[in-house]
Amino acid sequence: MLAGSAWSAEPPVAPANGEKPWSEQFTMVLKEHERTFVVYNGAAYLVMQADDLKDPGFLDRKDVMIDGKFERADRDKAWFYHLDKLVALAPADRWATRLEGDNLHIFGKASTGTAANGLPQVTLAVTAVEVAASDAQVIAKLIDAVPANDYDARLKLAASVRETGQAQGNRDFWNVSADNIVVQAIDAALIEAEAKKDAKLLHKAMGWAIDTLKDPTVAARVGSQAWIQQAGGPDAEAVARRMRALDFEFYNGQWRPRPEAYVLQFDDRFNAIAWRDAESYYKLGRWVEANAELIPRARELSHRAYQAAYRADPKHNGTRRELGLEAISAGGGDKSTPKGPFNHADSGLVLDGPEGWLRSDPISGDATWIDPKSDTAFVSIKVLQGDSAGVDFEAAWTRQRTALQGRQGFAVIEEVDLPFRQGKAKRMRFSYKEGRYTRLAETVVAYGSEAKCAVVLDGSFTEGEQDAVGGALLELFERLVIPAAKEKGAIKQPSADGAGTQDTNST
């Protein structure tokens, strides 16, 4: 029994409850290698290793114990994963209750012979079969041995579990278990990162999701943590760059795959449009078509918007053109644009446009002015009150900046504070992607501390229009006065349907 070659042996796996089916184990040197033996029912068994099957003569007439993963049985014969040269013989009832993937301790006497294919084969005459710990129990025991906050050790364990799975019959289970270990490490890191406001740890967790898990949806969950978005600054920008590189967009407080984000944006914009607002429905349809490469079912969605526009105003010529209908005289879409100063009835804010610029239909916000010398440059104003304004300037600025960071290709060019007698203000110049093109833009956020009202001034331009748009925004900002209460200069008139208020200078 002591003759033959040998390899070093690891102790066999014990059941999850800690009780081993053998009474003791010991080691002995066989052919210059230390081997493990176990004592079961008073007899000693050599713990067989898979490599022992390369030299069947070594096992001949030895009492051995195999840690095997059950593969299949045929009456009194059984086979085990990755032990192709071995067949176990036992009464059929020994294998009747066994399931594929079961871990077993098999005790018996080995003998050598020749298989039906003419190759050497080891036959094990089984004397006993004991159930070993399941794969799930083995992995759980390994996890319990590593502290939850020892992230490097947890990641090494995941790699080890994944590697072990390559030699298992149920490889998928081991791979899923390895992924779960990484996800648990990420979740624990997120809890610690939020408690400590540790952006560096959050970026590590995002790296594990991208590089180890290769799962951008988990990375999106990491990058969508509210505290990092509220903090803003370089750390939030770094998150945004990594997520945009994965074709994700920040929308409604969460990083999402770009197609999903655009579809949600369409739904929200569609549902927010008043049912008689044909122009807004028409513009939404045009937006879908401009981003058709990124939006699933783009043609269906744009047609839905045009149909809603047509129901709102059958005479809107823009809509009629998109639906393939003939234009009509004095149709919708040809109405005159607003003129004169912008008047926000609810806040009482009144603001003249930049010198030489023309008032147009709102492109964004509540009012828009365009540069008559340009086809692309415009500036807009948006007034925020109540919850949308935020409790202070920091809340208002963070909210606006977070929304901008979600744009594709967002990158800050310049960010400066502006003096504002009524509270605080800040200006930011940035670039972003619009389809295949890079756009330049600038935003100014001013917050009236007494009125609890925020005003957002936006400008969009090409590189050659930067000075003109920047000057127009500063001109608007210098004229900006936020009334402390709406009674001071508030001009309120009924809207077209007799309810609410409207800009008294719109026509």
mmCIF file with all atom_site columns, N, CA and C in Angstrom, residues 74-116:
data_model
loop_
_atom_site.group_PDB
_atom_site.id
_atom_site.type_symbol
_atom_site.label_atom_id
_atom_site.label_alt_id
_atom_site.label_comp_id
_atom_site.label_asym_id
_atom_site.label_entity_id
_atom_site.label_seq_id
_atom_site.pdbx_PDB_ins_code
_atom_site.Cartn_x
_atom_site.Cartn_y
_atom_site.Cartn_z
_atom_site.occupancy
_atom_site.B_iso_or_equiv
_atom_site.pdbx_formal_charge
_atom_site.auth_seq_id
_atom_site.auth_comp_id
_atom_site.auth_asym_id
_atom_site.auth_atom_id
_atom_site.pdbx_PDB_model_num
ATOM 1   N N  . ASP A 1 74  ? -25.386 4.316  -14.014 1.00 0.00 ? 74  ASP A N  1
ATOM 2   C CA . ASP A 1 74  ? -26.064 3.332  -14.860 1.00 0.00 ? 74  ASP A CA 1
ATOM 3   C C  . ASP A 1 74  ? -26.089 2.022  -14.074 1.00 0.00 ? 74  ASP A C  1
ATOM 4   N N  . ARG A 1 75  ? -27.239 1.777  -13.417 1.00 0.00 ? 75  ARG A N  1
ATOM 5   C CA . ARG A 1 75  ? -27.384 0.611  -12.556 1.00 0.00 ? 75  ARG A CA 1
ATOM 6   C C  . ARG A 1 75  ? -26.341 0.641  -11.448 1.00 0.00 ? 75  ARG A C  1
ATOM 7   N N  . ASP A 1 76  ? -25.382 -0.309 -11.472 1.00 0.00 ? 76  ASP A N  1
ATOM 8   C CA . ASP A 1 76  ? -24.425 -0.367 -10.363 1.00 0.00 ? 76  ASP A CA 1
ATOM 9   C C  . ASP A 1 76  ? -23.178 0.466  -10.621 1.00 0.00 ? 76  ASP A C  1
ATOM 10  N N  . LYS A 1 77  ? -23.075 1.125  -11.769 1.00 0.00 ? 77  LYS A N  1
ATOM 11  C CA . LYS A 1 77  ? -21.891 1.923  -12.101 1.00 0.00 ? 77  LYS A CA 1
ATOM 12  C C  . LYS A 1 77  ? -22.187 3.403  -11.921 1.00 0.00 ? 77  LYS A C  1
ATOM 13  N N  . ALA A 1 78  ? -21.175 4.146  -11.485 1.00 0.00 ? 78  ALA A N  1
ATOM 14  C CA . ALA A 1 78  ? -21.303 5.597  -11.326 1.00 0.00 ? 78  ALA A CA 1
ATOM 15  C C  . ALA A 1 78  ? -20.028 6.281  -11.821 1.00 0.00 ? 78  ALA A C  1
ATOM 16  N N  . TRP A 1 79  ? -20.226 7.470  -12.359 1.00 0.00 ? 79  TRP A N  1
ATOM 17  C CA . TRP A 1 79  ? -19.104 8.269  -12.858 1.00 0.00 ? 79  TRP A CA 1
ATOM 18  C C  . TRP A 1 79  ? -19.148 9.645  -12.200 1.00 0.00 ? 79  TRP A C  1
ATOM 19  N N  . PHE A 1 80  ? -17.966 10.276 -12.155 1.00 0.00 ? 80  PHE A N  1
ATOM 20  C CA . PHE A 1 80  ? -17.818 11.544 -11.462 1.00 0.00 ? 80  PHE A CA 1
ATOM 21  C C  . PHE A 1 80  ? -17.101 12.538 -12.364 1.00 0.00 ? 80  PHE A C  1
ATOM 22  N N  . TYR A 1 81  ? -17.466 13.820 -12.215 1.00 0.00 ? 81  TYR A N  1
ATOM 23  C CA . TYR A 1 81  ? -16.871 14.854 -13.041 1.00 0.00 ? 81  TYR A CA 1
ATOM 24  C C  . TYR A 1 81  ? -15.351 14.890 -12.865 1.00 0.00 ? 81  TYR A C  1
ATOM 25  N N  . HIS A 1 82  ? -14.657 14.994 -14.006 1.00 0.00 ? 82  HIS A N  1
ATOM 26  C CA . HIS A 1 82  ? -13.194 15.154 -14.060 1.00 0.00 ? 82  HIS A CA 1
ATOM 27  C C  . HIS A 1 82  ? -12.435 13.949 -13.496 1.00 0.00 ? 82  HIS A C  1
ATOM 28  N N  . LEU A 1 83  ? -13.103 12.808 -13.390 1.00 0.00 ? 83  LEU A N  1
ATOM 29  C CA . LEU A 1 83  ? -12.431 11.544 -13.035 1.00 0.00 ? 83  LEU A CA 1
ATOM 30  C C  . LEU A 1 83  ? -12.785 10.538 -14.130 1.00 0.00 ? 83  LEU A C  1
ATOM 31  N N  . ASP A 1 84  ? -12.400 10.876 -15.354 1.00 0.00 ? 84  ASP A N  1
ATOM 32  C CA . ASP A 1 84  ? -12.864 10.114 -16.520 1.00 0.00 ? 84  ASP A CA 1
ATOM 33  C C  . ASP A 1 84  ? -12.363 8.669  -16.546 1.00 0.00 ? 84  ASP A C  1
ATOM 34  N N  . LYS A 1 85  ? -11.211 8.400  -15.921 1.00 0.00 ? 85  LYS A N  1
ATOM 35  C CA . LYS A 1 85  ? -10.642 7.051  -15.980 1.00 0.00 ? 85  LYS A CA 1
ATOM 36  C C  . LYS A 1 85  ? -11.065 6.173  -14.806 1.00 0.00 ? 85  LYS A C  1
ATOM 37  N N  . LEU A 1 86  ? -12.087 6.641  -14.073 1.00 0.00 ? 86  LEU A N  1
ATOM 38  C CA . LEU A 1 86  ? -12.521 5.904  -12.893 1.00 0.00 ? 86  LEU A CA 1
ATOM 39  C C  . LEU A 1 86  ? -14.014 5.591  -12.991 1.00 0.00 ? 86  LEU A C  1
ATOM 40  N N  . VAL A 1 87  ? -14.387 4.366  -12.627 1.00 0.00 ? 87  VAL A N  1
ATOM 41  C CA . VAL A 1 87  ? -15.778 3.982  -12.506 1.00 0.00 ? 87  VAL A CA 1
ATOM 42  C C  . VAL A 1 87  ? -15.971 3.342  -11.141 1.00 0.00 ? 87  VAL A C  1
ATOM 43  N N  . ALA A 1 88  ? -17.059 3.725  -10.453 1.00 0.00 ? 88  ALA A N  1
ATOM 44  C CA . ALA A 1 88  ? -17.338 3.210  -9.114  1.00 0.00 ? 88  ALA A CA 1
ATOM 45  C C  . ALA A 1 88  ? -18.445 2.166  -9.202  1.00 0.00 ? 88  ALA A C  1
ATOM 46  N N  . LEU A 1 89  ? -18.253 1.050  -8.514  1.00 0.00 ? 89  LEU A N  1
ATOM 47  C CA . LEU A 1 89  ? -19.224 -0.041 -8.506  1.00 0.00 ? 89  LEU A CA 1
ATOM 48  C C  . LEU A 1 89  ? -19.851 -0.166 -7.123  1.00 0.00 ? 89  LEU A C  1
ATOM 49  N N  . ALA A 1 90  ? -21.192 -0.189 -7.103  1.00 0.00 ? 90  ALA A N  1
ATOM 50  C CA . ALA A 1 90  ? -21.928 -0.344 -5.842  1.00 0.00 ? 90  ALA A CA 1
ATOM 51  C C  . ALA A 1 90  ? -23.339 -0.774 -6.182  1.00 0.00 ? 90  ALA A C  1
ATOM 52  N N  . PRO A 1 91  ? -24.072 -1.335 -5.236  1.00 0.00 ? 91  PRO A N  1
ATOM 53  C CA . PRO A 1 91  ? -25.474 -1.680 -5.499  1.00 0.00 ? 91  PRO A CA 1
ATOM 54  C C  . PRO A 1 91  ? -26.218 -0.466 -6.041  1.00 0.00 ? 91  PRO A C  1
ATOM 55  N N  . ALA A 1 92  ? -27.147 -0.710 -6.946  1.00 0.00 ? 92  ALA A N  1
ATOM 56  C CA . ALA A 1 92  ? -27.843 0.385  -7.632  1.00 0.00 ? 92  ALA A CA 1
ATOM 57  C C  . ALA A 1 92  ? -28.517 1.343  -6.669  1.00 0.00 ? 92  ALA A C  1
ATOM 58  N N  . ASP A 1 93  ? -28.995 0.844  -5.516  1.00 0.00 ? 93  ASP A N  1
ATOM 59  C CA . ASP A 1 93  ? -29.692 1.731  -4.589  1.00 0.00 ? 93  ASP A CA 1
ATOM 60  C C  . ASP A 1 93  ? -28.756 2.783  -3.977  1.00 0.00 ? 93  ASP A C  1
ATOM 61  N N  . ARG A 1 94  ? -27.431 2.544  -4.040  1.00 0.00 ? 94  ARG A N  1
ATOM 62  C CA . ARG A 1 94  ? -26.487 3.545  -3.531  1.00 0.00 ? 94  ARG A CA 1
ATOM 63  C C  . ARG A 1 94  ? -26.530 4.813  -4.394  1.00 0.00 ? 94  ARG A C  1
ATOM 64  N N  . TRP A 1 95  ? -26.842 4.637  -5.687  1.00 0.00 ? 95  TRP A N  1
ATOM 65  C CA . TRP A 1 95  ? -26.830 5.784  -6.593  1.00 0.00 ? 95  TRP A CA 1
ATOM 66  C C  . TRP A 1 95  ? -28.237 6.306  -6.896  1.00 0.00 ? 95  TRP A C  1
ATOM 67  N N  . ALA A 1 96  ? -29.261 5.595  -6.482  1.00 0.00 ? 96  ALA A N  1
ATOM 68  C CA . ALA A 1 96  ? -30.634 5.935  -6.882  1.00 0.00 ? 96  ALA A CA 1
ATOM 69  C C  . ALA A 1 96  ? -31.060 7.320  -6.399  1.00 0.00 ? 96  ALA A C  1
ATOM 70  N N  . THR A 1 97  ? -30.601 7.742  -5.236  1.00 0.00 ? 97  THR A N  1
ATOM 71  C CA . THR A 1 97  ? -31.025 9.026  -4.672  1.00 0.00 ? 97  THR A CA 1
ATOM 72  C C  . THR A 1 97  ? -30.038 10.156 -4.941  1.00 0.00 ? 97  THR A C  1
ATOM 73  N N  . ARG A 1 98  ? -28.974 9.854  -5.676  1.00 0.00 ? 98  ARG A N  1
ATOM 74  C CA . ARG A 1 98  ? -27.960 10.863 -5.948  1.00 0.00 ? 98  ARG A CA 1
ATOM 75  C C  . ARG A 1 98  ? -28.385 11.748 -7.129  1.00 0.00 ? 98  ARG A C  1
ATOM 76  N N  . LEU A 1 99  ? -28.094 13.052 -7.025  1.00 0.00 ? 99  LEU A N  1
ATOM 77  C CA . LEU A 1 99  ? -28.404 14.008 -8.082  1.00 0.00 ? 99  LEU A CA 1
ATOM 78  C C  . LEU A 1 99  ? -27.121 14.529 -8.706  1.00 0.00 ? 99  LEU A C  1
ATOM 79  N N  . GLU A 1 100 ? -27.194 14.875 -9.962  1.00 0.00 ? 100 GLU A N  1
ATOM 80  C CA . GLU A 1 100 ? -26.023 15.429 -10.625 1.00 0.00 ? 100 GLU A CA 1
ATOM 81  C C  . GLU A 1 100 ? -25.519 16.660 -9.872  1.00 0.00 ? 100 GLU A C  1
ATOM 82  N N  . GLY A 1 101 ? -24.226 16.673 -9.613  1.00 0.00 ? 101 GLY A N  1
ATOM 83  C CA . GLY A 1 101 ? -23.622 17.780 -8.892  1.00 0.00 ? 101 GLY A CA 1
ATOM 84  C C  . GLY A 1 101 ? -23.457 17.543 -7.406  1.00 0.00 ? 101 GLY A C  1
ATOM 85  N N  . ASP A 1 102 ? -24.027 16.445 -6.865  1.00 0.00 ? 102 ASP A N  1
ATOM 86  C CA . ASP A 1 102 ? -23.848 16.141 -5.439  1.00 0.00 ? 102 ASP A CA 1
ATOM 87  C C  . ASP A 1 102 ? -22.370 15.905 -5.137  1.00 0.00 ? 102 ASP A C  1
ATOM 88  N N  . ASN A 1 103 ? -21.921 16.447 -4.015  1.00 0.00 ? 103 ASN A N  1
ATOM 89  C CA . ASN A 1 103 ? -20.558 16.191 -3.547  1.00 0.00 ? 103 ASN A CA 1
ATOM 90  C C  . ASN A 1 103 ? -20.584 14.995 -2.596  1.00 0.00 ? 103 ASN A C  1
ATOM 91  N N  . LEU A 1 104 ? -19.720 14.018 -2.843  1.00 0.00 ? 104 LEU A N  1
ATOM 92  C CA . LEU A 1 104 ? -19.726 12.775 -2.073  1.00 0.00 ? 104 LEU A CA 1
ATOM 93  C C  . LEU A 1 104 ? -18.313 12.397 -1.640  1.00 0.00 ? 104 LEU A C  1
ATOM 94  N N  . HIS A 1 105 ? -18.240 11.727 -0.469  1.00 0.00 ? 105 HIS A N  1
ATOM 95  C CA . HIS A 1 105 ? -17.031 11.007 -0.054  1.00 0.00 ? 105 HIS A CA 1
ATOM 96  C C  . HIS A 1 105 ? -17.290 9.537  -0.389  1.00 0.00 ? 105 HIS A C  1
ATOM 97  N N  . ILE A 1 106 ? -16.485 8.964  -1.280  1.00 0.00 ? 106 ILE A N  1
ATOM 98  C CA . ILE A 1 106 ? -16.666 7.558  -1.670  1.00 0.00 ? 106 ILE A CA 1
ATOM 99  C C  . ILE A 1 106 ? -15.475 6.748  -1.181  1.00 0.00 ? 106 ILE A C  1
ATOM 100 N N  . PHE A 1 107 ? -15.769 5.712  -0.391  1.00 0.00 ? 107 PHE A N  1
ATOM 101 C CA . PHE A 1 107 ? -14.726 4.835  0.155   1.00 0.00 ? 107 PHE A CA 1
ATOM 102 C C  . PHE A 1 107 ? -14.777 3.494  -0.573  1.00 0.00 ? 107 PHE A C  1
ATOM 103 N N  . GLY A 1 108 ? -13.603 2.932  -0.858  1.00 0.00 ? 108 GLY A N  1
ATOM 104 C CA . GLY A 1 108 ? -13.590 1.624  -1.504  1.00 0.00 ? 108 GLY A CA 1
ATOM 105 C C  . GLY A 1 108 ? -12.176 1.152  -1.828  1.00 0.00 ? 108 GLY A C  1
ATOM 106 N N  . LYS A 1 109 ? -12.113 -0.018 -2.504  1.00 0.00 ? 109 LYS A N  1
ATOM 107 C CA . LYS A 1 109 ? -10.824 -0.592 -2.891  1.00 0.00 ? 109 LYS A CA 1
ATOM 108 C C  . LYS A 1 109 ? -10.665 -0.439 -4.393  1.00 0.00 ? 109 LYS A C  1
ATOM 109 N N  . ALA A 1 110 ? -9.515  0.104  -4.798  1.00 0.00 ? 110 ALA A N  1
ATOM 110 C CA . ALA A 1 110 ? -9.243  0.353  -6.211  1.00 0.00 ? 110 ALA A CA 1
ATOM 111 C C  . ALA A 1 110 ? -8.561  -0.846 -6.851  1.00 0.00 ? 110 ALA A C  1
ATOM 112 N N  . SER A 1 111 ? -8.872  -1.026 -8.116  1.00 0.00 ? 111 SER A N  1
ATOM 113 C CA . SER A 1 111 ? -8.190  -2.046 -8.912  1.00 0.00 ? 111 SER A CA 1
ATOM 114 C C  . SER A 1 111 ? -8.044  -1.513 -10.329 1.00 0.00 ? 111 SER A C  1
ATOM 115 N N  . THR A 1 112 ? -7.091  -2.018 -11.057 1.00 0.00 ? 112 THR A N  1
ATOM 116 C CA . THR A 1 112 ? -6.835  -1.533 -12.407 1.00 0.00 ? 112 THR A CA 1
ATOM 117 C C  . THR A 1 112 ? -7.315  -2.541 -13.426 1.00 0.00 ? 112 THR A C  1
ATOM 118 N N  . GLY A 1 113 ? -7.644  -2.034 -14.604 1.00 0.00 ? 113 GLY A N  1
ATOM 119 C CA . GLY A 1 113 ? -8.090  -2.904 -15.683 1.00 0.00 ? 113 GLY A CA 1
ATOM 120 C C  . GLY A 1 113 ? -8.129  -2.110 -16.967 1.00 0.00 ? 113 GLY A C  1
ATOM 121 N N  . THR A 1 114 ? -8.872  -2.612 -17.925 1.00 0.00 ? 114 THR A N  1
ATOM 122 C CA . THR A 1 114 ? -8.969  -1.964 -19.236 1.00 0.00 ? 114 THR A CA 1
ATOM 123 C C  . THR A 1 114 ? -10.435 -1.695 -19.541 1.00 0.00 ? 114 THR A C  1
ATOM 124 N N  . ALA A 1 115 ? -10.711 -0.467 -19.983 1.00 0.00 ? 115 ALA A N  1
ATOM 125 C CA . ALA A 1 115 ? -12.082 -0.078 -20.327 1.00 0.00 ? 115 ALA A CA 1
ATOM 126 C C  . ALA A 1 115 ? -12.460 -0.655 -21.682 1.00 0.00 ? 115 ALA A C  1
ATOM 127 N N  . ALA A 1 116 ? -13.737 -0.503 -22.048 1.00 0.00 ? 116 ALA A N  1
ATOM 128 C CA . ALA A 1 116 ? -14.231 -1.034 -23.317 1.00 0.00 ? 116 ALA A CA 1
ATOM 129 C C  . ALA A 1 116 ? -13.523 -0.407 -24.510 1.00 0.00 ? 116 ALA A C  1
#
